[in-house]
Amino acid sequence: MDKSYELGLSHEDFPTLVSKFRVLLRRAYPELSELQELVVSAMRSGNEDAIVLQGTIMLKQELVLFPLFWELIQASIPHLRETAKERERREKAADMTNPAIWYPRARALTRTIIFHMGPTNSGKTYRSLMRLQEASSGVYAAPLRLLAMEVWDRCNSSGVVCSLLTGQEVNKIPFSQHVACTVEMMSTAKEVEV
């Protein structure tokens, strides 16, 4: 049944399709000896009973029978060809191997990235917040909700109008150009100075 997910088939359809495959297989190989010959010749191609193919351990019988299964099922159920294309498109959309192509517009921007490094209590956060408050617009992306709230409170108390966006609280102040938020709530569409 785990194969049904890989093929993009529902768990309800899979047993029906396997039954249909058996019928189609009997039609394609009316003599059982022909099918046995095909499987046996594939098995003789090496000593191992199983091989690793693209990180998956597969029995050699699967390597022989699965392509036949897929070919015969596609021939009998034309909409599965489209399903395979859709599955390929979904896999391509979920491909996480090349993050550089995810945000082409952001990568095209000319940006300056400043990395503050120093020991604890050396003023890294203080200098960053001072620069944020001096900018015409900016975002403070905090890893924790309480840090975002602290920066929001600090900015507003120093006269810099700042909105707050966290997973639990949303306090959008009209016309504010600064935002204190948790990382997951940060807008990737809005350009800011800092």
mmCIF file of C-alpha atoms in Angstrom:
data_model
loop_
_atom_site.group_PDB
_atom_site.id
_atom_site.type_symbol
_atom_site.label_atom_id
_atom_site.label_comp_id
_atom_site.label_asym_id
_atom_site.label_seq_id
_atom_site.Cartn_x
_atom_site.Cartn_y
_atom_site.Cartn_z
ATOM 1 C CA MET A 1 0.000 0.000 0.000
ATOM 2 C CA ASP A 2 2.913 2.415 0.549
ATOM 3 C CA LYS A 3 3.551 2.238 -3.207
ATOM 4 C CA SER A 4 0.143 3.827 -3.849
ATOM 5 C CA TYR A 5 1.312 7.127 -2.303
ATOM 6 C CA GLU A 6 4.507 7.117 -4.377
ATOM 7 C CA LEU A 7 2.442 6.642 -7.540
ATOM 8 C CA GLY A 8 -0.013 9.388 -6.696
ATOM 9 C CA LEU A 9 -2.866 6.873 -6.340
ATOM 10 C CA SER A 10 -5.459 6.744 -3.593
ATOM 11 C CA HIS A 11 -5.361 3.839 -1.143
ATOM 12 C CA GLU A 12 -8.855 2.885 -2.334
ATOM 13 C CA ASP A 13 -7.781 2.670 -6.009
ATOM 14 C CA PHE A 14 -4.575 0.741 -5.451
ATOM 15 C CA PRO A 15 -6.079 -2.745 -4.819
ATOM 16 C CA THR A 16 -8.368 -2.310 -7.849
ATOM 17 C CA LEU A 17 -5.420 -1.315 -10.022
ATOM 18 C CA VAL A 18 -3.347 -4.261 -8.799
ATOM 19 C CA SER A 19 -6.202 -6.615 -9.719
ATOM 20 C CA LYS A 20 -6.434 -4.954 -13.116
ATOM 21 C CA PHE A 21 -2.651 -5.345 -13.487
ATOM 22 C CA ARG A 22 -2.924 -9.078 -12.853
ATOM 23 C CA VAL A 23 -5.538 -9.356 -15.619
ATOM 24 C CA LEU A 24 -3.464 -7.227 -18.008
ATOM 25 C CA LEU A 25 -0.339 -9.212 -17.142
ATOM 26 C CA ARG A 26 -2.087 -12.471 -17.941
ATOM 27 C CA ARG A 27 -3.145 -10.983 -21.296
ATOM 28 C CA ALA A 28 0.360 -9.711 -22.090
ATOM 29 C CA TYR A 29 1.981 -12.992 -21.032
ATOM 30 C CA PRO A 30 -0.582 -15.720 -21.670
ATOM 31 C CA GLU A 31 2.023 -18.350 -20.981
ATOM 32 C CA LEU A 32 3.177 -18.108 -17.378
ATOM 33 C CA SER A 33 6.539 -19.502 -18.499
ATOM 34 C CA GLU A 34 7.236 -16.294 -20.531
ATOM 35 C CA LEU A 35 6.763 -14.129 -17.437
ATOM 36 C CA GLN A 36 8.818 -16.479 -15.286
ATOM 37 C CA GLU A 37 11.587 -16.347 -17.889
ATOM 38 C CA LEU A 38 11.554 -12.532 -17.785
ATOM 39 C CA VAL A 39 11.805 -12.439 -13.981
ATOM 40 C CA VAL A 40 14.437 -15.196 -13.825
ATOM 41 C CA SER A 41 16.632 -13.501 -16.452
ATOM 42 C CA ALA A 42 16.491 -10.275 -14.435
ATOM 43 C CA MET A 43 17.360 -12.161 -11.262
ATOM 44 C CA ARG A 44 20.423 -13.712 -12.912
ATOM 45 C CA SER A 45 21.876 -10.267 -13.659
ATOM 46 C CA GLY A 46 23.704 -10.318 -10.290
ATOM 47 C CA ASN A 47 24.169 -12.265 -7.107
ATOM 48 C CA GLU A 48 22.219 -9.994 -4.747
ATOM 49 C CA ASP A 49 18.508 -10.492 -4.157
ATOM 50 C CA ALA A 50 18.061 -6.749 -3.595
ATOM 51 C CA ILE A 51 19.822 -3.658 -4.885
ATOM 52 C CA VAL A 52 19.828 -0.005 -3.845
ATOM 53 C CA LEU A 53 18.231 2.285 -6.402
ATOM 54 C CA GLN A 54 18.136 6.037 -5.661
ATOM 55 C CA GLY A 55 18.454 5.372 -1.936
ATOM 56 C CA THR A 56 15.618 2.800 -1.883
ATOM 57 C CA ILE A 57 16.197 -0.889 -1.384
ATOM 58 C CA MET A 58 14.267 -2.726 -4.099
ATOM 59 C CA LEU A 59 13.886 -6.406 -4.768
ATOM 60 C CA LYS A 60 14.887 -7.332 -8.293
ATOM 61 C CA GLN A 61 11.388 -8.689 -8.908
ATOM 62 C CA GLU A 62 10.093 -5.150 -8.282
ATOM 63 C CA LEU A 63 12.527 -3.741 -10.820
ATOM 64 C CA VAL A 64 11.115 -6.095 -13.438
ATOM 65 C CA LEU A 65 7.446 -6.075 -12.516
ATOM 66 C CA PHE A 66 7.003 -2.447 -11.504
ATOM 67 C CA PRO A 67 7.796 -0.917 -14.929
ATOM 68 C CA LEU A 68 5.415 -3.450 -16.473
ATOM 69 C CA PHE A 69 2.794 -2.518 -13.880
ATOM 70 C CA TRP A 70 3.131 1.180 -14.565
ATOM 71 C CA GLU A 71 3.163 0.770 -18.336
ATOM 72 C CA LEU A 72 0.125 -1.497 -18.397
ATOM 73 C CA ILE A 73 -1.842 0.625 -15.917
ATOM 74 C CA GLN A 74 -1.110 3.815 -17.884
ATOM 75 C CA ALA A 75 -2.233 2.111 -21.066
ATOM 76 C CA SER A 76 -5.531 1.087 -19.475
ATOM 77 C CA ILE A 77 -6.134 4.238 -17.395
ATOM 78 C CA PRO A 78 -5.084 7.301 -19.470
ATOM 79 C CA HIS A 79 -5.714 9.859 -16.678
ATOM 80 C CA LEU A 80 -2.764 8.382 -14.742
ATOM 81 C CA ARG A 81 -0.365 9.889 -17.295
ATOM 82 C CA GLU A 82 -1.622 13.294 -16.232
ATOM 83 C CA THR A 83 -1.322 12.304 -12.562
ATOM 84 C CA ALA A 84 2.325 11.378 -13.085
ATOM 85 C CA LYS A 85 2.960 14.805 -14.639
ATOM 86 C CA GLU A 86 1.206 16.510 -11.745
ATOM 87 C CA ARG A 87 3.238 14.474 -9.261
ATOM 88 C CA GLU A 88 6.432 15.485 -11.053
ATOM 89 C CA ARG A 89 5.346 19.137 -10.899
ATOM 90 C CA ARG A 90 4.597 18.804 -7.161
ATOM 91 C CA GLU A 91 7.977 17.195 -6.531
ATOM 92 C CA LYS A 92 9.699 19.992 -8.449
ATOM 93 C CA ALA A 93 7.798 22.614 -6.411
ATOM 94 C CA ALA A 94 8.819 20.913 -3.152
ATOM 95 C CA ASP A 95 12.463 20.586 -4.186
ATOM 96 C CA MET A 96 14.545 22.131 -1.406
ATOM 97 C CA THR A 97 17.953 21.442 -2.947
ATOM 98 C CA ASN A 98 18.560 24.891 -4.473
ATOM 99 C CA PRO A 99 17.314 27.715 -2.204
ATOM 100 C CA ALA A 100 19.139 30.340 -4.294
ATOM 101 C CA ILE A 101 16.362 30.205 -6.903
ATOM 102 C CA TRP A 102 13.464 30.653 -4.455
ATOM 103 C CA TYR A 103 13.547 34.455 -4.226
ATOM 104 C CA PRO A 104 14.946 35.807 -7.510
ATOM 105 C CA ARG A 105 13.656 39.344 -6.879
ATOM 106 C CA ALA A 106 15.296 39.524 -3.446
ATOM 107 C CA ARG A 107 18.551 38.135 -4.813
ATOM 108 C CA ALA A 108 18.551 40.775 -7.556
ATOM 109 C CA LEU A 109 18.535 43.592 -4.975
ATOM 110 C CA THR A 110 21.765 45.367 -4.194
ATOM 111 C CA ARG A 111 22.075 44.900 -0.458
ATOM 112 C CA THR A 112 24.594 45.424 2.266
ATOM 113 C CA ILE A 113 24.623 42.808 4.963
ATOM 114 C CA ILE A 114 26.340 43.730 8.224
ATOM 115 C CA PHE A 115 27.295 40.916 10.574
ATOM 116 C CA HIS A 116 27.719 41.973 14.208
ATOM 117 C CA MET A 117 29.952 39.616 16.119
ATOM 118 C CA GLY A 118 31.208 40.011 19.628
ATOM 119 C CA PRO A 119 31.093 38.648 23.141
ATOM 120 C CA THR A 120 27.984 38.723 25.296
ATOM 121 C CA ASN A 121 26.984 42.176 26.555
ATOM 122 C CA SER A 122 29.207 44.027 24.057
ATOM 123 C CA GLY A 123 26.398 46.150 22.565
ATOM 124 C CA LYS A 124 25.570 44.206 19.385
ATOM 125 C CA THR A 125 21.791 44.359 19.843
ATOM 126 C CA TYR A 126 21.912 47.931 21.177
ATOM 127 C CA ARG A 127 23.777 49.209 18.066
ATOM 128 C CA SER A 128 21.435 47.282 15.766
ATOM 129 C CA LEU A 129 18.374 48.765 17.437
ATOM 130 C CA MET A 130 19.825 52.276 17.288
ATOM 131 C CA ARG A 131 20.384 51.846 13.543
ATOM 132 C CA LEU A 132 16.835 50.471 13.143
ATOM 133 C CA GLN A 133 15.379 53.518 14.904
ATOM 134 C CA GLU A 134 17.442 55.931 12.747
ATOM 135 C CA ALA A 135 16.263 54.319 9.478
ATOM 136 C CA SER A 136 13.232 55.525 7.541
ATOM 137 C CA SER A 137 11.855 51.956 7.564
ATOM 138 C CA GLY A 138 12.929 48.675 9.067
ATOM 139 C CA VAL A 139 12.123 45.242 10.431
ATOM 140 C CA TYR A 140 13.353 43.544 13.586
ATOM 141 C CA ALA A 141 12.887 39.792 13.141
ATOM 142 C CA ALA A 142 13.137 38.102 16.529
ATOM 143 C CA PRO A 143 13.429 34.383 17.182
ATOM 144 C CA LEU A 144 11.057 34.693 20.160
ATOM 145 C CA ARG A 145 7.754 36.519 20.698
ATOM 146 C CA LEU A 146 8.979 38.180 23.911
ATOM 147 C CA LEU A 147 12.016 39.662 22.148
ATOM 148 C CA ALA A 148 9.789 41.091 19.411
ATOM 149 C CA MET A 149 7.509 42.595 22.073
ATOM 150 C CA GLU A 150 10.476 44.103 23.898
ATOM 151 C CA VAL A 151 11.774 45.767 20.709
ATOM 152 C CA TRP A 152 8.262 46.954 19.802
ATOM 153 C CA ASP A 153 7.883 48.531 23.255
ATOM 154 C CA ARG A 154 11.377 50.085 23.102
ATOM 155 C CA CYS A 155 10.801 51.606 19.632
ATOM 156 C CA ASN A 156 7.389 53.058 20.479
ATOM 157 C CA SER A 157 8.598 54.481 23.805
ATOM 158 C CA SER A 158 11.481 56.226 22.015
ATOM 159 C CA GLY A 159 9.102 57.869 19.507
ATOM 160 C CA VAL A 160 9.557 55.503 16.542
ATOM 161 C CA VAL A 161 6.134 54.263 15.414
ATOM 162 C CA CYS A 162 6.391 50.486 15.224
ATOM 163 C CA SER A 163 3.932 47.645 14.555
ATOM 164 C CA LEU A 164 4.024 44.235 16.237
ATOM 165 C CA LEU A 165 3.467 40.935 14.366
ATOM 166 C CA THR A 166 3.767 37.601 16.113
ATOM 167 C CA GLY A 167 1.914 34.331 15.782
ATOM 168 C CA GLN A 168 -0.187 35.286 18.826
ATOM 169 C CA GLU A 169 -0.443 39.056 18.580
ATOM 170 C CA VAL A 170 -0.961 41.453 15.706
ATOM 171 C CA ASN A 171 -0.806 45.156 16.518
ATOM 172 C CA LYS A 172 -0.585 47.063 13.239
ATOM 173 C CA ILE A 173 -0.204 50.763 13.805
ATOM 174 C CA PRO A 174 -1.423 52.842 10.832
ATOM 175 C CA PHE A 175 1.359 54.415 8.748
ATOM 176 C CA SER A 176 4.125 52.753 10.739
ATOM 177 C CA GLN A 177 7.281 52.091 8.720
ATOM 178 C CA HIS A 178 8.897 49.856 11.340
ATOM 179 C CA VAL A 179 7.875 46.343 12.369
ATOM 180 C CA ALA A 180 8.978 44.162 15.269
ATOM 181 C CA CYS A 181 7.992 40.585 14.488
ATOM 182 C CA THR A 182 8.864 36.954 14.926
ATOM 183 C CA VAL A 183 10.868 35.486 12.053
ATOM 184 C CA GLU A 184 7.987 33.496 10.566
ATOM 185 C CA MET A 185 5.747 36.599 10.398
ATOM 186 C CA MET A 186 8.251 38.777 8.535
ATOM 187 C CA SER A 187 7.055 40.023 5.139
ATOM 188 C CA THR A 188 9.260 39.033 2.215
ATOM 189 C CA ALA A 189 7.361 41.339 -0.137
ATOM 190 C CA LYS A 190 8.067 44.719 1.474
ATOM 191 C CA GLU A 191 11.383 46.524 0.916
ATOM 192 C CA VAL A 192 12.851 48.261 3.974
ATOM 193 C CA GLU A 193 15.998 50.256 4.695
ATOM 194 C CA VAL A 194 17.065 48.156 7.713
#
